[in-house]
PDB file of C-alpha atoms in Angstrom:
ATOM      1  CA  MET D 295     -55.737  10.595 -14.227  1.00  0.00           C
ATOM      2  CA  ARG D 296     -52.849   9.179 -16.253  1.00  0.00           C
ATOM      3  CA  GLY D 297     -51.054   6.046 -15.041  1.00  0.00           C
ATOM      4  CA  THR D 298     -47.387   5.972 -14.055  1.00  0.00           C
ATOM      5  CA  LEU D 299     -44.750   4.380 -16.266  1.00  0.00           C
ATOM      6  CA  PHE D 300     -42.180   2.289 -14.387  1.00  0.00           C
ATOM      7  CA  ILE D 301     -38.955   1.177 -16.082  1.00  0.00           C
ATOM      8  CA  PHE D 302     -37.441  -1.974 -14.569  1.00  0.00           C
ATOM      9  CA  SER D 303     -34.019  -2.973 -15.851  1.00  0.00           C
ATOM     10  CA  GLY D 304     -30.734  -4.591 -14.961  1.00  0.00           C
ATOM     11  CA  PRO D 305     -28.330  -7.166 -16.342  1.00  0.00           C
ATOM     12  CA  ALA D 306     -29.411 -10.549 -17.701  1.00  0.00           C
ATOM     13  CA  GLY D 307     -29.751 -13.126 -14.948  1.00  0.00           C
ATOM     14  CA  VAL D 308     -30.301 -10.626 -12.126  1.00  0.00           C
ATOM     15  CA  GLY D 309     -33.832 -11.936 -11.529  1.00  0.00           C
ATOM     16  CA  LYS D 310     -35.958  -9.115 -12.919  1.00  0.00           C
ATOM     17  CA  GLY D 311     -38.702 -11.471 -14.069  1.00  0.00           C
ATOM     18  CA  THR D 312     -38.812 -13.314 -10.758  1.00  0.00           C
ATOM     19  CA  VAL D 313     -39.067 -10.091  -8.763  1.00  0.00           C
ATOM     20  CA  LEU D 314     -41.804  -8.731 -11.010  1.00  0.00           C
ATOM     21  CA  LYS D 315     -43.850 -11.949 -10.833  1.00  0.00           C
ATOM     22  CA  LEU D 316     -43.793 -11.772  -7.037  1.00  0.00           C
ATOM     23  CA  ALA D 317     -44.637  -8.058  -6.959  1.00  0.00           C
ATOM     24  CA  LEU D 318     -47.266  -7.825  -9.683  1.00  0.00           C
ATOM     25  CA  GLY D 319     -49.339 -10.541  -8.069  1.00  0.00           C
ATOM     26  CA  ARG D 320     -49.783  -8.219  -5.078  1.00  0.00           C
ATOM     27  CA  LEU D 321     -50.413  -4.941  -6.892  1.00  0.00           C
ATOM     28  CA  SER D 322     -53.628  -3.797  -8.515  1.00  0.00           C
ATOM     29  CA  ASN D 323     -54.022  -1.335 -11.387  1.00  0.00           C
ATOM     30  CA  ILE D 324     -50.671  -2.143 -12.999  1.00  0.00           C
ATOM     31  CA  LYS D 325     -49.906  -3.961 -16.233  1.00  0.00           C
ATOM     32  CA  TYR D 326     -46.774  -5.628 -17.504  1.00  0.00           C
ATOM     33  CA  SER D 327     -45.712  -4.604 -20.992  1.00  0.00           C
ATOM     34  CA  VAL D 328     -44.770  -7.673 -23.036  1.00  0.00           C
ATOM     35  CA  SER D 329     -41.849  -6.792 -25.319  1.00  0.00           C
ATOM     36  CA  CYS D 330     -41.259  -7.992 -28.863  1.00  0.00           C
ATOM     37  CA  THR D 331     -38.032  -9.847 -29.678  1.00  0.00           C
ATOM     38  CA  THR D 332     -36.313 -11.555 -32.568  1.00  0.00           C
ATOM     39  CA  ARG D 333     -34.665 -14.149 -30.331  1.00  0.00           C
ATOM     40  CA  SER D 334     -35.985 -17.692 -30.124  1.00  0.00           C
ATOM     41  CA  PRO D 335     -38.072 -18.767 -27.116  1.00  0.00           C
ATOM     42  CA  ARG D 336     -36.210 -20.520 -24.308  1.00  0.00           C
ATOM     43  CA  PRO D 337     -37.403 -24.118 -24.089  1.00  0.00           C
ATOM     44  CA  ASN D 338     -39.637 -24.867 -21.101  1.00  0.00           C
ATOM     45  CA  SER D 339     -39.759 -21.263 -19.862  1.00  0.00           C
ATOM     46  CA  ASP D 340     -40.842 -18.734 -22.513  1.00  0.00           C
ATOM     47  CA  LYS D 341     -44.474 -18.366 -23.522  1.00  0.00           C
ATOM     48  CA  GLU D 342     -45.682 -16.406 -26.549  1.00  0.00           C
ATOM     49  CA  GLY D 343     -47.534 -13.265 -25.503  1.00  0.00           C
ATOM     50  CA  GLU D 344     -46.544 -13.737 -21.866  1.00  0.00           C
ATOM     51  CA  SER D 345     -42.729 -13.715 -21.868  1.00  0.00           C
ATOM     52  CA  TYR D 346     -42.332 -11.949 -25.227  1.00  0.00           C
ATOM     53  CA  TYR D 347     -43.900 -11.656 -28.634  1.00  0.00           C
ATOM     54  CA  PHE D 348     -41.453 -13.678 -30.728  1.00  0.00           C
ATOM     55  CA  ILE D 349     -41.302 -12.192 -34.216  1.00  0.00           C
ATOM     56  CA  SER D 350     -39.035 -12.404 -37.240  1.00  0.00           C
ATOM     57  CA  GLU D 351     -36.335  -9.853 -37.973  1.00  0.00           C
ATOM     58  CA  ASP D 352     -38.311  -8.734 -41.064  1.00  0.00           C
ATOM     59  CA  GLU D 353     -41.486  -8.177 -39.035  1.00  0.00           C
ATOM     60  CA  PHE D 354     -39.506  -6.283 -36.391  1.00  0.00           C
ATOM     61  CA  ARG D 355     -37.943  -4.017 -39.042  1.00  0.00           C
ATOM     62  CA  SER D 356     -41.398  -3.340 -40.529  1.00  0.00           C
ATOM     63  CA  MET D 357     -42.621  -2.305 -37.094  1.00  0.00           C
ATOM     64  CA  ILE D 358     -39.630   0.048 -36.723  1.00  0.00           C
ATOM     65  CA  LYS D 359     -40.484   1.702 -40.052  1.00  0.00           C
ATOM     66  CA  ALA D 360     -44.111   2.071 -38.961  1.00  0.00           C
ATOM     67  CA  GLY D 361     -43.070   3.794 -35.701  1.00  0.00           C
ATOM     68  CA  ALA D 362     -44.656   1.025 -33.636  1.00  0.00           C
ATOM     69  CA  PHE D 363     -42.004   0.993 -30.902  1.00  0.00           C
ATOM     70  CA  LEU D 364     -41.618   3.341 -27.950  1.00  0.00           C
ATOM     71  CA  GLU D 365     -38.061   2.044 -27.785  1.00  0.00           C
ATOM     72  CA  TYR D 366     -36.031  -0.704 -29.395  1.00  0.00           C
ATOM     73  CA  ALA D 367     -32.440  -1.883 -29.293  1.00  0.00           C
ATOM     74  CA  ARG D 368     -30.174  -4.720 -30.292  1.00  0.00           C
ATOM     75  CA  VAL D 369     -29.224  -6.550 -27.098  1.00  0.00           C
ATOM     76  CA  HIS D 370     -27.082  -9.692 -26.891  1.00  0.00           C
ATOM     77  CA  GLY D 371     -27.356 -10.009 -30.676  1.00  0.00           C
ATOM     78  CA  HIS D 372     -31.175  -9.827 -30.893  1.00  0.00           C
ATOM     79  CA  LEU D 373     -33.687  -7.018 -31.361  1.00  0.00           C
ATOM     80  CA  TYR D 374     -36.038  -6.129 -28.500  1.00  0.00           C
ATOM     81  CA  GLY D 375     -38.744  -3.464 -28.476  1.00  0.00           C
ATOM     82  CA  THR D 376     -41.666  -2.023 -26.510  1.00  0.00           C
ATOM     83  CA  ARG D 377     -44.969  -1.516 -28.327  1.00  0.00           C
ATOM     84  CA  ARG D 378     -45.913   2.171 -28.210  1.00  0.00           C
ATOM     85  CA  ASP D 379     -49.675   1.601 -28.671  1.00  0.00           C
ATOM     86  CA  PHE D 380     -50.018  -0.675 -25.643  1.00  0.00           C
ATOM     87  CA  VAL D 381     -48.070   1.678 -23.366  1.00  0.00           C
ATOM     88  CA  GLU D 382     -50.003   4.784 -24.422  1.00  0.00           C
ATOM     89  CA  LYS D 383     -53.441   3.129 -24.164  1.00  0.00           C
ATOM     90  CA  THR D 384     -52.615   1.730 -20.727  1.00  0.00           C
ATOM     91  CA  LEU D 385     -51.355   5.050 -19.340  1.00  0.00           C
ATOM     92  CA  GLU D 386     -54.290   6.990 -20.821  1.00  0.00           C
ATOM     93  CA  ALA D 387     -56.700   4.554 -19.135  1.00  0.00           C
ATOM     94  CA  GLY D 388     -55.184   5.562 -15.781  1.00  0.00           C
ATOM     95  CA  THR D 389     -53.410   2.240 -15.290  1.00  0.00           C
ATOM     96  CA  ASP D 390     -49.766   2.014 -14.255  1.00  0.00           C
ATOM     97  CA  ILE D 391     -47.437   0.010 -16.479  1.00  0.00           C
ATOM     98  CA  VAL D 392     -44.034  -1.577 -15.974  1.00  0.00           C
ATOM     99  CA  LEU D 393     -41.505  -2.098 -18.755  1.00  0.00           C
ATOM    100  CA  GLU D 394     -38.896  -4.805 -18.178  1.00  0.00           C
ATOM    101  CA  ILE D 395     -36.259  -3.499 -20.570  1.00  0.00           C
ATOM    102  CA  ASP D 396     -32.498  -3.247 -21.023  1.00  0.00           C
ATOM    103  CA  VAL D 397     -30.369  -0.224 -20.166  1.00  0.00           C
ATOM    104  CA  GLN D 398     -30.338   1.103 -23.755  1.00  0.00           C
ATOM    105  CA  GLY D 399     -34.120   1.018 -23.900  1.00  0.00           C
ATOM    106  CA  ALA D 400     -34.432   2.568 -20.451  1.00  0.00           C
ATOM    107  CA  PHE D 401     -32.404   5.606 -21.503  1.00  0.00           C
ATOM    108  CA  ILE D 402     -34.489   6.028 -24.676  1.00  0.00           C
ATOM    109  CA  VAL D 403     -37.771   5.867 -22.734  1.00  0.00           C
ATOM    110  CA  LYS D 404     -36.504   8.228 -20.013  1.00  0.00           C
ATOM    111  CA  LYS D 405     -35.367  10.733 -22.662  1.00  0.00           C
ATOM    112  CA  ASN D 406     -38.758  10.669 -24.398  1.00  0.00           C
ATOM    113  CA  MET D 407     -40.840  10.347 -21.217  1.00  0.00           C
ATOM    114  CA  PRO D 408     -38.874  12.033 -18.402  1.00  0.00           C
ATOM    115  CA  GLU D 409     -41.767  11.451 -15.972  1.00  0.00           C
ATOM    116  CA  ALA D 410     -41.100   7.688 -16.140  1.00  0.00           C
ATOM    117  CA  VAL D 411     -39.789   6.173 -12.902  1.00  0.00           C
ATOM    118  CA  SER D 412     -36.607   4.177 -13.522  1.00  0.00           C
ATOM    119  CA  ILE D 413     -35.583   1.278 -11.296  1.00  0.00           C
ATOM    120  CA  PHE D 414     -32.326  -0.644 -11.702  1.00  0.00           C
ATOM    121  CA  VAL D 415     -31.964  -4.171 -10.312  1.00  0.00           C
ATOM    122  CA  LYS D 416     -28.459  -5.142  -9.198  1.00  0.00           C
ATOM    123  CA  PRO D 417     -27.128  -8.548  -8.208  1.00  0.00           C
ATOM    124  CA  PRO D 418     -25.580  -8.884  -4.749  1.00  0.00           C
ATOM    125  CA  SER D 419     -22.272  -9.676  -6.517  1.00  0.00           C
ATOM    126  CA  MET D 420     -20.858 -10.553  -9.937  1.00  0.00           C
ATOM    127  CA  GLU D 421     -20.186 -14.070  -8.662  1.00  0.00           C
ATOM    128  CA  GLU D 422     -23.871 -14.497  -7.846  1.00  0.00           C
ATOM    129  CA  LEU D 423     -24.862 -13.109 -11.251  1.00  0.00           C
ATOM    130  CA  ASN D 424     -22.557 -15.665 -12.922  1.00  0.00           C
ATOM    131  CA  ARG D 425     -24.106 -18.445 -10.854  1.00  0.00           C
ATOM    132  CA  ARG D 426     -27.650 -17.401 -11.763  1.00  0.00           C
ATOM    133  CA  LEU D 427     -26.873 -17.200 -15.474  1.00  0.00           C
ATOM    134  CA  ARG D 428     -25.245 -20.637 -15.461  1.00  0.00           C
ATOM    135  CA  GLY D 429     -28.161 -22.043 -13.459  1.00  0.00           C
ATOM    136  CA  ARG D 430     -30.690 -20.958 -16.080  1.00  0.00           C
ATOM    137  CA  ASN D 431     -29.181 -23.409 -18.579  1.00  0.00           C
ATOM    138  CA  SER D 432     -30.944 -21.470 -21.334  1.00  0.00           C
ATOM    139  CA  GLU D 433     -28.018 -19.982 -23.245  1.00  0.00           C
ATOM    140  CA  SER D 434     -24.912 -21.395 -24.840  1.00  0.00           C
ATOM    141  CA  ASP D 435     -21.527 -20.788 -23.192  1.00  0.00           C
ATOM    142  CA  GLU D 436     -20.874 -18.034 -25.758  1.00  0.00           C
ATOM    143  CA  GLU D 437     -24.195 -16.323 -25.017  1.00  0.00           C
ATOM    144  CA  GLN D 438     -23.548 -16.511 -21.275  1.00  0.00           C
ATOM    145  CA  ALA D 439     -20.083 -14.973 -21.737  1.00  0.00           C
ATOM    146  CA  LEU D 440     -21.600 -12.133 -23.812  1.00  0.00           C
ATOM    147  CA  ARG D 441     -24.244 -11.470 -21.151  1.00  0.00           C
ATOM    148  CA  ILE D 442     -21.585 -11.348 -18.417  1.00  0.00           C
ATOM    149  CA  ARG D 443     -19.440  -8.930 -20.450  1.00  0.00           C
ATOM    150  CA  ASN D 444     -22.482  -6.726 -21.059  1.00  0.00           C
ATOM    151  CA  ALA D 445     -23.437  -6.826 -17.364  1.00  0.00           C
ATOM    152  CA  ALA D 446     -20.325  -4.891 -16.337  1.00  0.00           C
ATOM    153  CA  GLY D 447     -21.293  -1.952 -18.561  1.00  0.00           C
ATOM    154  CA  GLU D 448     -24.920  -2.128 -17.484  1.00  0.00           C
ATOM    155  CA  LEU D 449     -23.954  -2.049 -13.799  1.00  0.00           C
ATOM    156  CA  ASP D 450     -21.982   1.139 -14.459  1.00  0.00           C
ATOM    157  CA  CYS D 451     -25.284   2.800 -15.454  1.00  0.00           C
ATOM    158  CA  ALA D 452     -27.121   2.035 -12.199  1.00  0.00           C
ATOM    159  CA  ASP D 453     -26.525   5.477 -10.684  1.00  0.00           C
ATOM    160  CA  SER D 454     -28.435   7.078 -13.592  1.00  0.00           C
ATOM    161  CA  TYR D 455     -31.677   5.483 -12.376  1.00  0.00           C
ATOM    162  CA  ASP D 456     -34.185   6.942  -9.917  1.00  0.00           C
ATOM    163  CA  TYR D 457     -33.967   3.829  -7.703  1.00  0.00           C
ATOM    164  CA  ILE D 458     -31.646   0.852  -7.233  1.00  0.00           C
ATOM    165  CA  ILE D 459     -32.866  -2.460  -5.830  1.00  0.00           C
ATOM    166  CA  VAL D 460     -30.355  -5.159  -4.894  1.00  0.00           C
ATOM    167  CA  ASN D 461     -31.873  -8.555  -5.622  1.00  0.00           C
ATOM    168  CA  ASP D 462     -30.216 -10.588  -2.881  1.00  0.00           C
ATOM    169  CA  VAL D 463     -33.535 -12.197  -1.899  1.00  0.00           C
ATOM    170  CA  ALA D 464     -36.327 -12.020  -4.492  1.00  0.00           C
ATOM    171  CA  GLU D 465     -39.116 -11.619  -1.916  1.00  0.00           C
ATOM    172  CA  ARG D 466     -37.373  -8.633  -0.287  1.00  0.00           C
ATOM    173  CA  ALA D 467     -36.643  -7.057  -3.695  1.00  0.00           C
ATOM    174  CA  ALA D 468     -40.312  -7.483  -4.681  1.00  0.00           C
ATOM    175  CA  GLU D 469     -41.396  -5.725  -1.473  1.00  0.00           C
ATOM    176  CA  GLU D 470     -39.073  -2.835  -2.301  1.00  0.00           C
ATOM    177  CA  PHE D 471     -40.582  -2.532  -5.784  1.00  0.00           C
ATOM    178  CA  ILE D 472     -44.116  -2.583  -4.305  1.00  0.00           C
ATOM    179  CA  LYS D 473     -43.182   0.251  -1.908  1.00  0.00           C
ATOM    180  CA  ILE D 474     -41.839   2.348  -4.794  1.00  0.00           C
ATOM    181  CA  VAL D 475     -45.026   1.856  -6.846  1.00  0.00           C
ATOM    182  CA  LYS D 476     -47.279   2.659  -3.887  1.00  0.00           C
ATOM    183  CA  SER D 477     -45.287   5.819  -3.064  1.00  0.00           C
ATOM    184  CA  TYR D 478     -46.118   7.234  -6.509  1.00  0.00           C
ATOM    185  CA  ARG D 479     -49.773   6.413  -6.111  1.00  0.00           C
ATOM    186  CA  GLU D 480     -49.913   8.256  -2.787  1.00  0.00           C
ATOM    187  CA  GLU D 481     -48.236  11.308  -4.338  1.00  0.00           C
ATOM    188  CA  THR D 482     -50.851  11.573  -7.075  1.00  0.00           C
ATOM    189  CA  ILE D 483     -53.966  11.046  -4.911  1.00  0.00           C
TER     190      ILE D 483
END
């Protein structure tokens, strides 16, 4: 039996990573797909092979030419992509997989794999999203402003997703994600 592909996206700073960490620790038979990026690691928070695979722009472009990505996009000035081989092997092994990707990537994956389950994470308010981004202290003022501008457009896409989770409290949002995953497992048993 093939695994289920879950797409998990939303604007920068909404807490996607936090929600997934809480949820994945309580789910079995699901893997997190580590994306590739050309951006630099955030000091004190990003870990190679865990947060992202940090690669050069040249290496990324070589991987594009080789067809190595299920999806890729330029987001906030950097390239991000999902490795096709890892996703396919995981699904074929009967294991579920979650992609934490941006809106552009989500639409590409959904177009190519319409069976994928898409979940959009919204902040409780734009004010809270601003506060969270500033609290990360990981981007320059210019990068934060770009992420906030991009968030407005991303939030307009939420209704295109199969599910919307409001991340007002990370623990509650994680529980909602767990319920969604389990509902697909029950359907296929």
